[in-house]
Amino acid sequence: MDQTGEERQHQIGLIQTTQKITEYSSMNIEQLSPFAGRVTGINLSHVTSSQVASIKQAMDQHAVLVFPGQHIGQDEQIAFAKALGPLELGFRKIKAGAHRLKYNELADISNVTVDNEVAARDHSKIVSNLANQLWHSDSSFQKPRAKYSMLASSVVPDFGGETEFADLRLACDHLPDWRLDQIKDKNAIHSALHSRFMLGDTQYTPEQIATFPPVVWPLIQTDPHTGRKILYVGAHACEVENMVLAESRMQLMDLLEHATQRQYVYTHHWQVGDLVMWDNTATIHRGRYFDLSARRELRRATTQEVDTSY
Ligand code: OGA
Ligand code: MN
């Protein structure tokens, strides 16, 4: 039987109501910026498969979704992430020491030690916190790379510690033609430890370094689901292939500056209990300054990209 577009949309749980609010069954999405959305009417501790499908669809559109007031537990965060794809370990592959959290697959994005004390300024966790303050896409230094990251907050500092997101699709849409022509067939080399080395964090064994050999990604990519073009840059991109090194680094810095102009950025001011989810293939993000002696505790689950058809 022939269906109207509206019937089809109802079936997949997508009903356009107004320009500002989109309703996915009981899930409501309010526009927070030209891309990011704020989602209410869903409990992430118990998602159904149709809700997971709606979330993926909403992620294609928004690339960043904020779910306030979730207060999700560790078991539920893992279950939610698993429903979205295979889990990604990221840096835990080489830093597998004592862990505060129940699962190796949960990244402890906090400045707190296993003894539940705020870490000293020279602690390796603080270095990781600081590396997160550089614009980056989680695990762009790997193949497969990360797709979704889901960061849940439990303690937030009084001042600072926001997380910013830049939409690489908007950035690509607004690249000047001359620049697009210059880079459209170019590839960047991404390396896990480049940004760490830049911060003076150089204490890695040959085995750790060998765990993350550099990988190559096109600078301009097309999202297989939305058809949108993406300017794929960030702190892990350290060179452009087949270019003089200095010129290639300058170009990457210029591109990053373009991609992170305020009009492409959403700033998230954390409340305890928020869960923020982003698509690492379409956005970059960074943490913002906070007083390192103030507690800040978040945890992140990340999935691997499975659809690598491009
Ligand atoms: C991350 C990250 C930034 C922040 O969890 O991947 O980069 O604000 N976090 O803590
Ligand atoms: Mn990150």
PDB file of C-alpha atoms and ligand atoms in Angstrom:
ATOM      1  CA  MET A   1       0.000   0.000   0.000  1.00  0.00           C
ATOM      2  CA  ASP A   2       1.218   3.473  -0.871  1.00  0.00           C
ATOM      3  CA  GLN A   3       2.075   5.672   2.074  1.00  0.00           C
ATOM      4  CA  THR A   4       2.105   9.427   2.249  1.00  0.00           C
ATOM      5  CA  GLY A   5       5.308  11.084   3.412  1.00  0.00           C
ATOM      6  CA  GLU A   6       3.598  11.958   6.676  1.00  0.00           C
ATOM      7  CA  GLU A   7       2.600   8.362   7.344  1.00  0.00           C
ATOM      8  CA  ARG A   8       6.165   7.272   6.701  1.00  0.00           C
ATOM      9  CA  GLN A   9       7.444   9.951   9.067  1.00  0.00           C
ATOM     10  CA  HIS A  10       5.022   8.790  11.765  1.00  0.00           C
ATOM     11  CA  GLN A  11       6.234   5.251  11.309  1.00  0.00           C
ATOM     12  CA  ILE A  12       9.863   6.215  11.914  1.00  0.00           C
ATOM     13  CA  GLY A  13       8.816   8.449  14.790  1.00  0.00           C
ATOM     14  CA  LEU A  14       9.627  11.756  13.108  1.00  0.00           C
ATOM     15  CA  ILE A  15       6.925  14.379  13.004  1.00  0.00           C
ATOM     16  CA  GLN A  16       7.845  17.938  12.056  1.00  0.00           C
ATOM     17  CA  THR A  17       5.758  20.277  14.181  1.00  0.00           C
ATOM     18  CA  THR A  18       7.167  23.782  14.091  1.00  0.00           C
ATOM     19  CA  GLN A  19      10.482  24.987  12.749  1.00  0.00           C
ATOM     20  CA  LYS A  20      11.807  25.252  16.259  1.00  0.00           C
ATOM     21  CA  ILE A  21      10.548  22.097  17.888  1.00  0.00           C
ATOM     22  CA  THR A  22      10.742  18.666  16.312  1.00  0.00           C
ATOM     23  CA  GLU A  23       8.818  15.859  17.947  1.00  0.00           C
ATOM     24  CA  TYR A  24      10.144  12.309  17.868  1.00  0.00           C
ATOM     25  CA  SER A  25       7.260  10.358  19.402  1.00  0.00           C
ATOM     26  CA  SER A  26       7.441  11.547  23.020  1.00  0.00           C
ATOM     27  CA  MET A  27      10.925  12.991  22.496  1.00  0.00           C
ATOM     28  CA  ASN A  28      11.040  16.769  22.028  1.00  0.00           C
ATOM     29  CA  ILE A  29      13.956  18.612  20.496  1.00  0.00           C
ATOM     30  CA  GLU A  30      14.448  22.312  20.930  1.00  0.00           C
ATOM     31  CA  GLN A  31      17.038  24.111  18.829  1.00  0.00           C
ATOM     32  CA  LEU A  32      19.878  25.500  21.010  1.00  0.00           C
ATOM     33  CA  SER A  33      22.057  26.847  18.200  1.00  0.00           C
ATOM     34  CA  PRO A  34      22.074  26.481  14.402  1.00  0.00           C
ATOM     35  CA  PHE A  35      22.876  22.803  14.991  1.00  0.00           C
ATOM     36  CA  ALA A  36      22.749  21.605  18.635  1.00  0.00           C
ATOM     37  CA  GLY A  37      19.435  20.413  20.077  1.00  0.00           C
ATOM     38  CA  ARG A  38      18.070  19.992  23.623  1.00  0.00           C
ATOM     39  CA  VAL A  39      16.112  16.800  24.114  1.00  0.00           C
ATOM     40  CA  THR A  40      13.381  16.188  26.688  1.00  0.00           C
ATOM     41  CA  GLY A  41      10.745  13.469  27.026  1.00  0.00           C
ATOM     42  CA  ILE A  42      13.132  10.520  27.059  1.00  0.00           C
ATOM     43  CA  ASN A  43      14.800   8.502  29.821  1.00  0.00           C
ATOM     44  CA  LEU A  44      18.219   7.354  28.590  1.00  0.00           C
ATOM     45  CA  SER A  45      18.446   4.758  31.386  1.00  0.00           C
ATOM     46  CA  HIS A  46      15.828   2.681  29.519  1.00  0.00           C
ATOM     47  CA  VAL A  47      15.772   3.255  25.775  1.00  0.00           C
ATOM     48  CA  THR A  48      13.758   1.224  23.321  1.00  0.00           C
ATOM     49  CA  SER A  49      15.119   0.274  19.903  1.00  0.00           C
ATOM     50  CA  SER A  50      12.762   2.728  18.225  1.00  0.00           C
ATOM     51  CA  GLN A  51      14.042   5.502  20.502  1.00  0.00           C
ATOM     52  CA  VAL A  52      17.603   4.547  19.563  1.00  0.00           C
ATOM     53  CA  ALA A  53      16.648   4.837  15.884  1.00  0.00           C
ATOM     54  CA  SER A  54      15.094   8.262  16.553  1.00  0.00           C
ATOM     55  CA  ILE A  55      18.213   9.414  18.411  1.00  0.00           C
ATOM     56  CA  LYS A  56      20.458   8.344  15.516  1.00  0.00           C
ATOM     57  CA  GLN A  57      18.220  10.174  13.094  1.00  0.00           C
ATOM     58  CA  ALA A  58      18.226  13.291  15.286  1.00  0.00           C
ATOM     59  CA  MET A  59      22.020  13.047  15.530  1.00  0.00           C
ATOM     60  CA  ASP A  60      22.280  13.169  11.738  1.00  0.00           C
ATOM     61  CA  GLN A  61      20.450  16.457  11.841  1.00  0.00           C
ATOM     62  CA  HIS A  62      21.855  18.092  14.975  1.00  0.00           C
ATOM     63  CA  ALA A  63      25.280  16.421  15.482  1.00  0.00           C
ATOM     64  CA  VAL A  64      25.111  17.499  19.169  1.00  0.00           C
ATOM     65  CA  LEU A  65      22.238  16.618  21.497  1.00  0.00           C
ATOM     66  CA  VAL A  66      21.892  17.764  25.101  1.00  0.00           C
ATOM     67  CA  PHE A  67      19.780  15.569  27.409  1.00  0.00           C
ATOM     68  CA  PRO A  68      19.301  17.502  30.659  1.00  0.00           C
ATOM     69  CA  GLY A  69      18.437  15.916  34.023  1.00  0.00           C
ATOM     70  CA  GLN A  70      19.332  12.317  33.111  1.00  0.00           C
ATOM     71  CA  HIS A  71      21.542  11.450  36.149  1.00  0.00           C
ATOM     72  CA  ILE A  72      22.465   8.260  34.311  1.00  0.00           C
ATOM     73  CA  GLY A  73      24.291   5.471  36.184  1.00  0.00           C
ATOM     74  CA  GLN A  74      27.365   3.644  34.896  1.00  0.00           C
ATOM     75  CA  ASP A  75      25.491   0.439  33.954  1.00  0.00           C
ATOM     76  CA  GLU A  76      22.831   2.410  32.117  1.00  0.00           C
ATOM     77  CA  GLN A  77      25.365   4.613  30.338  1.00  0.00           C
ATOM     78  CA  ILE A  78      27.168   1.509  29.057  1.00  0.00           C
ATOM     79  CA  ALA A  79      23.867  -0.084  27.984  1.00  0.00           C
ATOM     80  CA  PHE A  80      22.801   3.092  26.173  1.00  0.00           C
ATOM     81  CA  ALA A  81      26.146   3.370  24.372  1.00  0.00           C
ATOM     82  CA  LYS A  82      26.086  -0.329  23.387  1.00  0.00           C
ATOM     83  CA  ALA A  83      22.662   0.186  21.861  1.00  0.00           C
ATOM     84  CA  LEU A  84      24.251   2.769  19.555  1.00  0.00           C
ATOM     85  CA  GLY A  85      27.272   0.759  18.424  1.00  0.00           C
ATOM     86  CA  PRO A  86      30.375  -1.193  19.471  1.00  0.00           C
ATOM     87  CA  LEU A  87      32.278   0.558  22.253  1.00  0.00           C
ATOM     88  CA  GLU A  88      35.558   2.366  21.691  1.00  0.00           C
ATOM     89  CA  LEU A  89      38.332   2.440  24.322  1.00  0.00           C
ATOM     90  CA  GLY A  90      40.361   5.405  23.042  1.00  0.00           C
ATOM     91  CA  PHE A  91      43.319   6.290  25.260  1.00  0.00           C
ATOM     92  CA  ARG A  92      42.484   3.493  27.720  1.00  0.00           C
ATOM     93  CA  LYS A  93      44.222   1.260  25.165  1.00  0.00           C
ATOM     94  CA  ILE A  94      47.559   2.630  26.331  1.00  0.00           C
ATOM     95  CA  LYS A  95      46.703   3.985  29.793  1.00  0.00           C
ATOM     96  CA  ALA A  96      45.094   0.967  31.416  1.00  0.00           C
ATOM     97  CA  GLY A  97      46.138   1.696  35.019  1.00  0.00           C
ATOM     98  CA  ALA A  98      43.924   1.951  38.111  1.00  0.00           C
ATOM     99  CA  HIS A  99      40.471   3.158  37.200  1.00  0.00           C
ATOM    100  CA  ARG A 100      37.804   4.836  39.332  1.00  0.00           C
ATOM    101  CA  LEU A 101      34.950   3.602  37.211  1.00  0.00           C
ATOM    102  CA  LYS A 102      33.284   0.225  36.923  1.00  0.00           C
ATOM    103  CA  TYR A 103      33.991  -0.262  33.213  1.00  0.00           C
ATOM    104  CA  ASN A 104      37.173   0.083  31.214  1.00  0.00           C
ATOM    105  CA  GLU A 105      34.949   1.393  28.418  1.00  0.00           C
ATOM    106  CA  LEU A 106      33.980   4.456  30.478  1.00  0.00           C
ATOM    107  CA  ALA A 107      36.516   7.271  30.200  1.00  0.00           C
ATOM    108  CA  ASP A 108      36.969   9.039  33.515  1.00  0.00           C
ATOM    109  CA  ILE A 109      36.824  12.681  32.495  1.00  0.00           C
ATOM    110  CA  SER A 110      37.598  14.060  35.916  1.00  0.00           C
ATOM    111  CA  ASN A 111      40.390  15.633  37.891  1.00  0.00           C
ATOM    112  CA  VAL A 112      39.927  13.120  40.706  1.00  0.00           C
ATOM    113  CA  THR A 113      42.330  10.272  41.599  1.00  0.00           C
ATOM    114  CA  VAL A 114      41.450   6.664  42.503  1.00  0.00           C
ATOM    115  CA  ASP A 115      41.655   7.802  46.150  1.00  0.00           C
ATOM    116  CA  ASN A 116      38.854  10.273  45.446  1.00  0.00           C
ATOM    117  CA  GLU A 117      41.135  13.307  45.892  1.00  0.00           C
ATOM    118  CA  VAL A 118      41.508  16.181  43.453  1.00  0.00           C
ATOM    119  CA  ALA A 119      44.628  15.286  41.442  1.00  0.00           C
ATOM    120  CA  ALA A 120      47.853  17.247  41.834  1.00  0.00           C
ATOM    121  CA  ARG A 121      48.639  19.658  38.986  1.00  0.00           C
ATOM    122  CA  ASP A 122      51.366  17.384  37.592  1.00  0.00           C
ATOM    123  CA  HIS A 123      49.206  14.222  37.659  1.00  0.00           C
ATOM    124  CA  SER A 124      48.723  12.489  34.288  1.00  0.00           C
ATOM    125  CA  LYS A 125      44.948  13.000  34.554  1.00  0.00           C
ATOM    126  CA  ILE A 126      45.454  16.724  34.569  1.00  0.00           C
ATOM    127  CA  VAL A 127      47.500  16.459  31.387  1.00  0.00           C
ATOM    128  CA  SER A 128      44.588  14.549  29.802  1.00  0.00           C
ATOM    129  CA  ASN A 129      42.173  17.240  30.971  1.00  0.00           C
ATOM    130  CA  LEU A 130      44.356  19.884  29.402  1.00  0.00           C
ATOM    131  CA  ALA A 131      44.678  17.940  26.124  1.00  0.00           C
ATOM    132  CA  ASN A 132      40.868  17.869  26.035  1.00  0.00           C
ATOM    133  CA  GLN A 133      40.960  21.651  26.007  1.00  0.00           C
ATOM    134  CA  LEU A 134      42.368  21.544  22.458  1.00  0.00           C
ATOM    135  CA  TRP A 135      39.767  21.345  19.657  1.00  0.00           C
ATOM    136  CA  HIS A 136      39.539  17.672  18.701  1.00  0.00           C
ATOM    137  CA  SER A 137      37.440  14.791  17.492  1.00  0.00           C
ATOM    138  CA  ASP A 138      37.665  11.761  19.829  1.00  0.00           C
ATOM    139  CA  SER A 139      39.861   9.020  18.340  1.00  0.00           C
ATOM    140  CA  SER A 140      40.248  10.579  14.870  1.00  0.00           C
ATOM    141  CA  PHE A 141      43.724   9.035  15.170  1.00  0.00           C
ATOM    142  CA  GLN A 142      42.311   5.534  14.680  1.00  0.00           C
ATOM    143  CA  LYS A 143      40.620   3.387  12.077  1.00  0.00           C
ATOM    144  CA  PRO A 144      37.844   2.701  12.742  1.00  0.00           C
ATOM    145  CA  ARG A 145      37.421   6.055  14.445  1.00  0.00           C
ATOM    146  CA  ALA A 146      34.900   7.154  17.053  1.00  0.00           C
ATOM    147  CA  LYS A 147      31.326   7.907  16.046  1.00  0.00           C
ATOM    148  CA  TYR A 148      29.222   8.928  19.061  1.00  0.00           C
ATOM    149  CA  SER A 149      30.545  10.180  22.389  1.00  0.00           C
ATOM    150  CA  MET A 150      28.208  10.422  25.361  1.00  0.00           C
ATOM    151  CA  LEU A 151      29.469  12.523  28.254  1.00  0.00           C
ATOM    152  CA  ALA A 152      27.561  12.544  31.549  1.00  0.00           C
ATOM    153  CA  SER A 153      28.237  15.024  34.344  1.00  0.00           C
ATOM    154  CA  SER A 154      28.119  14.332  38.068  1.00  0.00           C
ATOM    155  CA  VAL A 155      30.155  17.196  39.568  1.00  0.00           C
ATOM    156  CA  VAL A 156      30.610  20.571  37.887  1.00  0.00           C
ATOM    157  CA  PRO A 157      32.824  23.463  39.012  1.00  0.00           C
ATOM    158  CA  ASP A 158      31.271  26.825  39.920  1.00  0.00           C
ATOM    159  CA  PHE A 159      33.300  28.624  37.296  1.00  0.00           C
ATOM    160  CA  GLY A 160      34.293  27.569  33.766  1.00  0.00           C
ATOM    161  CA  GLY A 161      34.605  23.959  32.592  1.00  0.00           C
ATOM    162  CA  GLU A 162      32.141  24.384  29.744  1.00  0.00           C
ATOM    163  CA  THR A 163      32.408  22.153  26.675  1.00  0.00           C
ATOM    164  CA  GLU A 164      32.316  23.750  23.235  1.00  0.00           C
ATOM    165  CA  PHE A 165      31.301  22.077  19.983  1.00  0.00           C
ATOM    166  CA  ALA A 166      31.980  23.260  16.437  1.00  0.00           C
ATOM    167  CA  ASP A 167      29.925  21.995  13.499  1.00  0.00           C
ATOM    168  CA  LEU A 168      32.328  20.861  10.748  1.00  0.00           C
ATOM    169  CA  ARG A 169      29.450  20.725   8.233  1.00  0.00           C
ATOM    170  CA  LEU A 170      28.639  24.415   8.696  1.00  0.00           C
ATOM    171  CA  ALA A 171      32.352  25.184   8.554  1.00  0.00           C
ATOM    172  CA  CYS A 172      32.636  23.292   5.262  1.00  0.00           C
ATOM    173  CA  ASP A 173      29.552  24.998   3.790  1.00  0.00           C
ATOM    174  CA  HIS A 174      31.236  28.365   4.357  1.00  0.00           C
ATOM    175  CA  LEU A 175      34.744  27.594   3.139  1.00  0.00           C
ATOM    176  CA  PRO A 176      35.771  30.082   0.451  1.00  0.00           C
ATOM    177  CA  ASP A 177      35.932  28.450  -3.018  1.00  0.00           C
ATOM    178  CA  TRP A 178      39.669  29.039  -3.372  1.00  0.00           C
ATOM    179  CA  ARG A 179      40.305  27.140  -0.151  1.00  0.00           C
ATOM    180  CA  LEU A 180      37.981  24.320  -1.045  1.00  0.00           C
ATOM    181  CA  ASP A 181      39.759  23.922  -4.412  1.00  0.00           C
ATOM    182  CA  GLN A 182      43.084  23.811  -2.590  1.00  0.00           C
ATOM    183  CA  ILE A 183      42.153  21.044  -0.150  1.00  0.00           C
ATOM    184  CA  LYS A 184      39.370  19.039  -1.765  1.00  0.00           C
ATOM    185  CA  ASP A 185      41.644  16.154  -2.781  1.00  0.00           C
ATOM    186  CA  LYS A 186      44.021  16.402   0.155  1.00  0.00           C
ATOM    187  CA  ASN A 187      44.468  14.053   3.097  1.00  0.00           C
ATOM    188  CA  ALA A 188      45.550  14.853   6.633  1.00  0.00           C
ATOM    189  CA  ILE A 189      47.655  12.596   8.835  1.00  0.00           C
ATOM    190  CA  HIS A 190      46.190  12.152  12.330  1.00  0.00           C
ATOM    191  CA  SER A 191      48.348  11.074  15.238  1.00  0.00           C
ATOM    192  CA  ALA A 192      47.229  10.274  18.801  1.00  0.00           C
ATOM    193  CA  LEU A 193      50.241  11.640  20.585  1.00  0.00           C
ATOM    194  CA  HIS A 194      50.822  14.810  18.544  1.00  0.00           C
ATOM    195  CA  SER A 195      48.689  16.983  20.857  1.00  0.00           C
ATOM    196  CA  ARG A 196      50.165  15.320  23.970  1.00  0.00           C
ATOM    197  CA  PHE A 197      53.689  15.989  22.772  1.00  0.00           C
ATOM    198  CA  MET A 198      52.691  19.584  22.109  1.00  0.00           C
ATOM    199  CA  LEU A 199      51.772  19.900  25.801  1.00  0.00           C
ATOM    200  CA  GLY A 200      55.124  18.422  26.823  1.00  0.00           C
ATOM    201  CA  ASP A 201      53.606  15.040  27.718  1.00  0.00           C
ATOM    202  CA  THR A 202      56.259  12.851  26.117  1.00  0.00           C
ATOM    203  CA  GLN A 203      56.670   9.910  28.537  1.00  0.00           C
ATOM    204  CA  TYR A 204      55.429   7.133  26.263  1.00  0.00           C
ATOM    205  CA  THR A 205      57.057   3.750  25.702  1.00  0.00           C
ATOM    206  CA  PRO A 206      57.750   2.476  22.152  1.00  0.00           C
ATOM    207  CA  GLU A 207      54.892  -0.047  22.714  1.00  0.00           C
ATOM    208  CA  GLN A 208      52.454   2.721  23.602  1.00  0.00           C
ATOM    209  CA  ILE A 209      53.520   4.745  20.586  1.00  0.00           C
ATOM    210  CA  ALA A 210      53.174   1.659  18.357  1.00  0.00           C
ATOM    211  CA  THR A 211      49.571   1.124  19.564  1.00  0.00           C
ATOM    212  CA  PHE A 212      48.505   4.227  17.666  1.00  0.00           C
ATOM    213  CA  PRO A 213      50.243   4.381  14.281  1.00  0.00           C
ATOM    214  CA  PRO A 214      49.248   7.534  12.342  1.00  0.00           C
ATOM    215  CA  VAL A 215      46.175   7.263  10.106  1.00  0.00           C
ATOM    216  CA  VAL A 216      45.118   9.257   7.077  1.00  0.00           C
ATOM    217  CA  TRP A 217      41.724  10.928   6.530  1.00  0.00           C
ATOM    218  CA  PRO A 218      40.490  13.136   3.699  1.00  0.00           C
ATOM    219  CA  LEU A 219      40.221  16.796   4.734  1.00  0.00           C
ATOM    220  CA  ILE A 220      36.858  17.056   3.001  1.00  0.00           C
ATOM    221  CA  GLN A 221      34.432  14.208   3.612  1.00  0.00           C
ATOM    222  CA  THR A 222      30.818  13.480   2.764  1.00  0.00           C
ATOM    223  CA  ASP A 223      28.526  12.136   5.465  1.00  0.00           C
ATOM    224  CA  PRO A 224      27.002   8.916   4.070  1.00  0.00           C
ATOM    225  CA  HIS A 225      23.684   9.524   5.865  1.00  0.00           C
ATOM    226  CA  THR A 226      23.067  13.210   5.230  1.00  0.00           C
ATOM    227  CA  GLY A 227      25.174  13.831   2.119  1.00  0.00           C
ATOM    228  CA  ARG A 228      26.612  16.890   3.863  1.00  0.00           C
ATOM    229  CA  LYS A 229      30.244  17.853   3.372  1.00  0.00           C
ATOM    230  CA  ILE A 230      32.532  17.980   6.412  1.00  0.00           C
ATOM    231  CA  LEU A 231      35.785  19.866   6.985  1.00  0.00           C
ATOM    232  CA  TYR A 232      37.602  17.202   8.997  1.00  0.00           C
ATOM    233  CA  VAL A 233      40.227  18.983  11.103  1.00  0.00           C
ATOM    234  CA  GLY A 234      41.272  19.022  14.770  1.00  0.00           C
ATOM    235  CA  ALA A 235      44.219  18.677  17.135  1.00  0.00           C
ATOM    236  CA  HIS A 236      45.099  15.140  16.040  1.00  0.00           C
ATOM    237  CA  ALA A 237      45.573  16.266  12.418  1.00  0.00           C
ATOM    238  CA  CYS A 238      49.264  17.064  12.357  1.00  0.00           C
ATOM    239  CA  GLU A 239      50.246  17.149   8.663  1.00  0.00           C
ATOM    240  CA  VAL A 240      48.745  17.341   5.210  1.00  0.00           C
ATOM    241  CA  GLU A 241      50.028  14.606   2.924  1.00  0.00           C
ATOM    242  CA  ASN A 242      52.257  15.582  -0.003  1.00  0.00           C
ATOM    243  CA  MET A 243      52.837  19.105   1.236  1.00  0.00           C
ATOM    244  CA  VAL A 244      55.851  20.876   2.736  1.00  0.00           C
ATOM    245  CA  LEU A 245      55.539  20.341   6.505  1.00  0.00           C
ATOM    246  CA  ALA A 246      55.559  23.989   7.612  1.00  0.00           C
ATOM    247  CA  GLU A 247      53.047  24.984   4.952  1.00  0.00           C
ATOM    248  CA  SER A 248      50.818  22.025   5.809  1.00  0.00           C
ATOM    249  CA  ARG A 249      50.800  22.845   9.541  1.00  0.00           C
ATOM    250  CA  MET A 250      50.000  26.479   8.756  1.00  0.00           C
ATOM    251  CA  GLN A 251      47.144  25.350   6.556  1.00  0.00           C
ATOM    252  CA  LEU A 252      45.744  23.079   9.283  1.00  0.00           C
ATOM    253  CA  MET A 253      45.885  25.945  11.766  1.00  0.00           C
ATOM    254  CA  ASP A 254      44.068  28.231   9.318  1.00  0.00           C
ATOM    255  CA  LEU A 255      41.405  25.593   8.695  1.00  0.00           C
ATOM    256  CA  LEU A 256      40.916  25.022  12.423  1.00  0.00           C
ATOM    257  CA  GLU A 257      40.555  28.744  12.957  1.00  0.00           C
ATOM    258  CA  HIS A 258      37.945  28.875  10.208  1.00  0.00           C
ATOM    259  CA  ALA A 259      36.031  25.883  11.606  1.00  0.00           C
ATOM    260  CA  THR A 260      35.843  27.258  15.136  1.00  0.00           C
ATOM    261  CA  GLN A 261      34.440  30.714  14.437  1.00  0.00           C
ATOM    262  CA  ARG A 262      31.750  31.615  16.968  1.00  0.00           C
ATOM    263  CA  GLN A 263      28.889  31.197  14.494  1.00  0.00           C
ATOM    264  CA  TYR A 264      29.696  27.470  14.161  1.00  0.00           C
ATOM    265  CA  VAL A 265      30.101  26.906  17.904  1.00  0.00           C
ATOM    266  CA  TYR A 266      27.689  25.788  20.610  1.00  0.00           C
ATOM    267  CA  THR A 267      28.901  26.213  24.215  1.00  0.00           C
ATOM    268  CA  HIS A 268      27.496  23.813  26.768  1.00  0.00           C
ATOM    269  CA  HIS A 269      27.272  25.084  30.355  1.00  0.00           C
ATOM    270  CA  TRP A 270      27.068  21.914  32.432  1.00  0.00           C
ATOM    271  CA  GLN A 271      24.427  21.148  35.041  1.00  0.00           C
ATOM    272  CA  VAL A 272      24.775  18.038  37.207  1.00  0.00           C
ATOM    273  CA  GLY A 273      22.906  15.143  35.543  1.00  0.00           C
ATOM    274  CA  ASP A 274      23.281  16.358  31.932  1.00  0.00           C
ATOM    275  CA  LEU A 275      24.241  13.898  29.246  1.00  0.00           C
ATOM    276  CA  VAL A 276      25.630  15.422  26.073  1.00  0.00           C
ATOM    277  CA  MET A 277      26.068  13.338  22.975  1.00  0.00           C
ATOM    278  CA  TRP A 278      27.993  14.308  19.850  1.00  0.00           C
ATOM    279  CA  ASP A 279      28.959  12.894  16.491  1.00  0.00           C
ATOM    280  CA  ASN A 280      32.755  12.867  16.239  1.00  0.00           C
ATOM    281  CA  THR A 281      32.620  12.536  12.461  1.00  0.00           C
ATOM    282  CA  ALA A 282      30.736  15.830  12.058  1.00  0.00           C
ATOM    283  CA  THR A 283      31.939  17.980  14.965  1.00  0.00           C
ATOM    284  CA  ILE A 284      34.979  18.845  17.042  1.00  0.00           C
ATOM    285  CA  HIS A 285      34.888  19.826  20.689  1.00  0.00           C
ATOM    286  CA  ARG A 286      37.028  21.148  23.524  1.00  0.00           C
ATOM    287  CA  GLY A 287      36.760  21.628  27.246  1.00  0.00           C
ATOM    288  CA  ARG A 288      37.203  25.166  28.608  1.00  0.00           C
ATOM    289  CA  TYR A 289      39.291  26.542  31.414  1.00  0.00           C
ATOM    290  CA  PHE A 290      38.372  25.727  34.987  1.00  0.00           C
ATOM    291  CA  ASP A 291      40.279  25.996  38.250  1.00  0.00           C
ATOM    292  CA  LEU A 292      42.123  22.669  38.460  1.00  0.00           C
ATOM    293  CA  SER A 293      41.707  22.594  42.232  1.00  0.00           C
ATOM    294  CA  ALA A 294      37.897  22.579  41.880  1.00  0.00           C
ATOM    295  CA  ARG A 295      36.258  19.180  41.364  1.00  0.00           C
ATOM    296  CA  ARG A 296      34.930  18.370  37.915  1.00  0.00           C
ATOM    297  CA  GLU A 297      33.616  14.858  37.265  1.00  0.00           C
ATOM    298  CA  LEU A 298      32.212  13.542  34.038  1.00  0.00           C
ATOM    299  CA  ARG A 299      32.335  10.152  32.365  1.00  0.00           C
ATOM    300  CA  ARG A 300      32.235   9.300  28.732  1.00  0.00           C
ATOM    301  CA  ALA A 301      31.203   6.299  26.670  1.00  0.00           C
ATOM    302  CA  THR A 302      32.141   6.277  22.992  1.00  0.00           C
ATOM    303  CA  THR A 303      31.134   4.094  20.073  1.00  0.00           C
ATOM    304  CA  GLN A 304      33.110   3.088  17.017  1.00  0.00           C
ATOM    305  CA  GLU A 305      32.068   4.132  13.566  1.00  0.00           C
ATOM    306  CA  VAL A 306      30.718   1.087  11.760  1.00  0.00           C
ATOM    307  CA  ASP A 307      29.458   2.618   8.519  1.00  0.00           C
ATOM    308  CA  THR A 308      32.764   3.264   6.788  1.00  0.00           C
ATOM    309  CA  SER A 309      31.406   3.333   3.269  1.00  0.00           C
ATOM    310  CA  TYR A 310      33.317   6.493   2.367  1.00  0.00           C
TER     311      TYR A 310
HETATM  312  C1  OGA B   1      35.875  14.285  26.096  1.00  0.00           C
HETATM  313  C2  OGA B   1      36.293  15.702  26.119  1.00  0.00           C
HETATM  314  C3  OGA B   1      35.890  17.840  27.148  1.00  0.00           C
HETATM  315  C4  OGA B   1      35.479  18.339  28.474  1.00  0.00           C
HETATM  316  O1  OGA B   1      35.303  13.817  27.086  1.00  0.00           O
HETATM  317  O2  OGA B   1      36.102  13.633  25.065  1.00  0.00           O
HETATM  318  O3  OGA B   1      36.987  16.124  25.236  1.00  0.00           O
HETATM  319  O4  OGA B   1      34.888  19.431  28.533  1.00  0.00           O
HETATM  320  N1  OGA B   1      35.817  16.439  27.122  1.00  0.00           N
HETATM  321  O5  OGA B   1      35.740  17.651  29.466  1.00  0.00           O
HETATM  322 MN    MN B   2      37.127  14.576  23.602  1.00  0.00          MN
END
